[in-house]
């Protein structure tokens, strides 16, 4: 079964974060646009985090904050000691 949310398919999104925020944003948005393929994949919430980071990379702080807020809403019940959540909160605070 071809699954758009296969972690291997998501790798290009993360590789673009090191150099091309616009391309990374397109890849992360593609993951969100195809949620129906695997609605319970953890990659969807992480795609919001990826979009936040991509927007920050392009200098769009307002859009980045919005995507971080979307990510935090999805992770509101997560363990507060989660390294992913702690890092995201740190990045979000640096935007302010």
PDB file of C-alpha atoms in Angstrom:
ATOM      1  CA  UNK A   1       0.000   0.000   0.000  1.00  0.00           C
ATOM      2  CA  UNK A   2       1.398   3.378  -1.012  1.00  0.00           C
ATOM      3  CA  UNK A   3       1.282   5.534   2.120  1.00  0.00           C
ATOM      4  CA  UNK A   4       2.169   9.190   1.867  1.00  0.00           C
ATOM      5  CA  UNK A   5       3.016   9.259   5.569  1.00  0.00           C
ATOM      6  CA  UNK A   6       5.616   6.525   5.435  1.00  0.00           C
ATOM      7  CA  UNK A   7       8.611   7.883   7.396  1.00  0.00           C
ATOM      8  CA  UNK A   8      10.843   7.383   4.378  1.00  0.00           C
ATOM      9  CA  UNK A   9       8.531   9.640   2.358  1.00  0.00           C
ATOM     10  CA  UNK A  10       8.753  12.284   5.099  1.00  0.00           C
ATOM     11  CA  UNK A  11      12.560  12.368   5.073  1.00  0.00           C
ATOM     12  CA  UNK A  12      12.852  14.876   2.202  1.00  0.00           C
ATOM     13  CA  UNK A  13      10.819  17.325   4.292  1.00  0.00           C
ATOM     14  CA  UNK A  14      13.404  17.240   7.039  1.00  0.00           C
ATOM     15  CA  UNK A  15      16.378  17.327   4.704  1.00  0.00           C
ATOM     16  CA  UNK A  16      15.073  20.558   3.154  1.00  0.00           C
ATOM     17  CA  UNK A  17      14.927  22.176   6.597  1.00  0.00           C
ATOM     18  CA  UNK A  18      18.686  22.481   6.538  1.00  0.00           C
ATOM     19  CA  UNK A  19      18.725  24.613   3.404  1.00  0.00           C
ATOM     20  CA  UNK A  20      15.398  25.417   1.752  1.00  0.00           C
ATOM     21  CA  UNK A  21      12.492  26.485   3.953  1.00  0.00           C
ATOM     22  CA  UNK A  22      10.090  26.934   1.040  1.00  0.00           C
ATOM     23  CA  UNK A  23      10.688  23.434  -0.305  1.00  0.00           C
ATOM     24  CA  UNK A  24      10.449  21.970   3.203  1.00  0.00           C
ATOM     25  CA  UNK A  25       7.129  23.755   3.732  1.00  0.00           C
ATOM     26  CA  UNK A  26       5.775  22.243   0.505  1.00  0.00           C
ATOM     27  CA  UNK A  27       6.773  18.758   1.624  1.00  0.00           C
ATOM     28  CA  UNK A  28       5.285  19.142   5.113  1.00  0.00           C
ATOM     29  CA  UNK A  29       2.089  20.595   3.660  1.00  0.00           C
ATOM     30  CA  UNK A  30       1.861  17.597   1.343  1.00  0.00           C
ATOM     31  CA  UNK A  31       1.865  15.324   4.392  1.00  0.00           C
ATOM     32  CA  UNK A  32      -0.988  17.313   5.937  1.00  0.00           C
ATOM     33  CA  UNK A  33      -2.941  17.440   2.687  1.00  0.00           C
ATOM     34  CA  UNK A  34      -2.890  13.642   2.471  1.00  0.00           C
ATOM     35  CA  UNK A  35      -3.996  12.871   6.003  1.00  0.00           C
ATOM     36  CA  UNK A  36      -6.763  10.590   4.770  1.00  0.00           C
ATOM     37  CA  UNK A  37      -4.125   8.021   3.761  1.00  0.00           C
ATOM     38  CA  UNK A  38      -3.262   7.187   7.382  1.00  0.00           C
ATOM     39  CA  UNK A  39      -5.270   9.386   9.760  1.00  0.00           C
ATOM     40  CA  UNK A  40      -3.538   8.154  12.916  1.00  0.00           C
ATOM     41  CA  UNK A  41       0.044   8.628  11.824  1.00  0.00           C
ATOM     42  CA  UNK A  42       2.197  10.590  14.276  1.00  0.00           C
ATOM     43  CA  UNK A  43       3.778  12.323  11.300  1.00  0.00           C
ATOM     44  CA  UNK A  44       0.787  14.667  11.003  1.00  0.00           C
ATOM     45  CA  UNK A  45       1.426  16.468  14.259  1.00  0.00           C
ATOM     46  CA  UNK A  46       5.143  16.537  13.484  1.00  0.00           C
ATOM     47  CA  UNK A  47       4.361  18.063  10.083  1.00  0.00           C
ATOM     48  CA  UNK A  48       2.954  21.097  11.925  1.00  0.00           C
ATOM     49  CA  UNK A  49       6.246  21.372  13.770  1.00  0.00           C
ATOM     50  CA  UNK A  50       8.090  21.056  10.465  1.00  0.00           C
ATOM     51  CA  UNK A  51       5.965  23.820   8.946  1.00  0.00           C
ATOM     52  CA  UNK A  52       6.763  26.034  11.938  1.00  0.00           C
ATOM     53  CA  UNK A  53      10.473  25.450  11.490  1.00  0.00           C
ATOM     54  CA  UNK A  54      10.283  25.985   7.730  1.00  0.00           C
ATOM     55  CA  UNK A  55       8.452  29.286   8.194  1.00  0.00           C
ATOM     56  CA  UNK A  56      11.075  30.406  10.714  1.00  0.00           C
ATOM     57  CA  UNK A  57      13.798  29.497   8.236  1.00  0.00           C
ATOM     58  CA  UNK A  58      12.203  31.762   5.624  1.00  0.00           C
ATOM     59  CA  UNK A  59      11.841  34.602   8.118  1.00  0.00           C
ATOM     60  CA  UNK A  60       8.043  34.416   8.440  1.00  0.00           C
ATOM     61  CA  UNK A  61       7.749  34.613  12.231  1.00  0.00           C
ATOM     62  CA  UNK A  62       3.972  35.122  12.266  1.00  0.00           C
ATOM     63  CA  UNK A  63       3.319  31.991  10.210  1.00  0.00           C
ATOM     64  CA  UNK A  64       5.876  30.089  12.263  1.00  0.00           C
ATOM     65  CA  UNK A  65       4.114  31.023  15.508  1.00  0.00           C
ATOM     66  CA  UNK A  66       0.781  29.873  14.065  1.00  0.00           C
ATOM     67  CA  UNK A  67       2.183  26.473  13.126  1.00  0.00           C
ATOM     68  CA  UNK A  68       3.854  26.091  16.523  1.00  0.00           C
ATOM     69  CA  UNK A  69       0.495  26.840  18.154  1.00  0.00           C
ATOM     70  CA  UNK A  70      -1.152  24.182  15.960  1.00  0.00           C
ATOM     71  CA  UNK A  71       1.519  21.704  17.035  1.00  0.00           C
ATOM     72  CA  UNK A  72       1.083  22.587  20.725  1.00  0.00           C
ATOM     73  CA  UNK A  73      -2.686  22.134  20.450  1.00  0.00           C
ATOM     74  CA  UNK A  74      -2.160  18.622  19.096  1.00  0.00           C
ATOM     75  CA  UNK A  75       0.420  17.816  21.781  1.00  0.00           C
ATOM     76  CA  UNK A  76      -1.469  19.389  24.675  1.00  0.00           C
ATOM     77  CA  UNK A  77      -1.730  16.043  26.508  1.00  0.00           C
ATOM     78  CA  UNK A  78       1.826  14.929  25.752  1.00  0.00           C
ATOM     79  CA  UNK A  79       4.393  14.227  28.421  1.00  0.00           C
ATOM     80  CA  UNK A  80       5.914  17.591  29.285  1.00  0.00           C
ATOM     81  CA  UNK A  81       9.346  15.934  29.504  1.00  0.00           C
ATOM     82  CA  UNK A  82       9.224  14.916  25.849  1.00  0.00           C
ATOM     83  CA  UNK A  83      12.414  16.143  24.140  1.00  0.00           C
ATOM     84  CA  UNK A  84      10.438  17.022  20.998  1.00  0.00           C
ATOM     85  CA  UNK A  85       8.006  19.161  22.973  1.00  0.00           C
ATOM     86  CA  UNK A  86      10.736  20.811  25.030  1.00  0.00           C
ATOM     87  CA  UNK A  87      12.702  21.717  21.897  1.00  0.00           C
ATOM     88  CA  UNK A  88       9.579  23.057  20.172  1.00  0.00           C
ATOM     89  CA  UNK A  89       8.779  25.252  23.183  1.00  0.00           C
ATOM     90  CA  UNK A  90      12.329  26.587  23.205  1.00  0.00           C
ATOM     91  CA  UNK A  91      12.152  27.421  19.489  1.00  0.00           C
ATOM     92  CA  UNK A  92       8.747  29.057  19.951  1.00  0.00           C
ATOM     93  CA  UNK A  93      10.036  31.269  22.762  1.00  0.00           C
ATOM     94  CA  UNK A  94      12.967  32.382  20.624  1.00  0.00           C
ATOM     95  CA  UNK A  95      10.482  33.698  18.023  1.00  0.00           C
ATOM     96  CA  UNK A  96       9.010  36.179  20.478  1.00  0.00           C
TER      97      UNK A  96
END
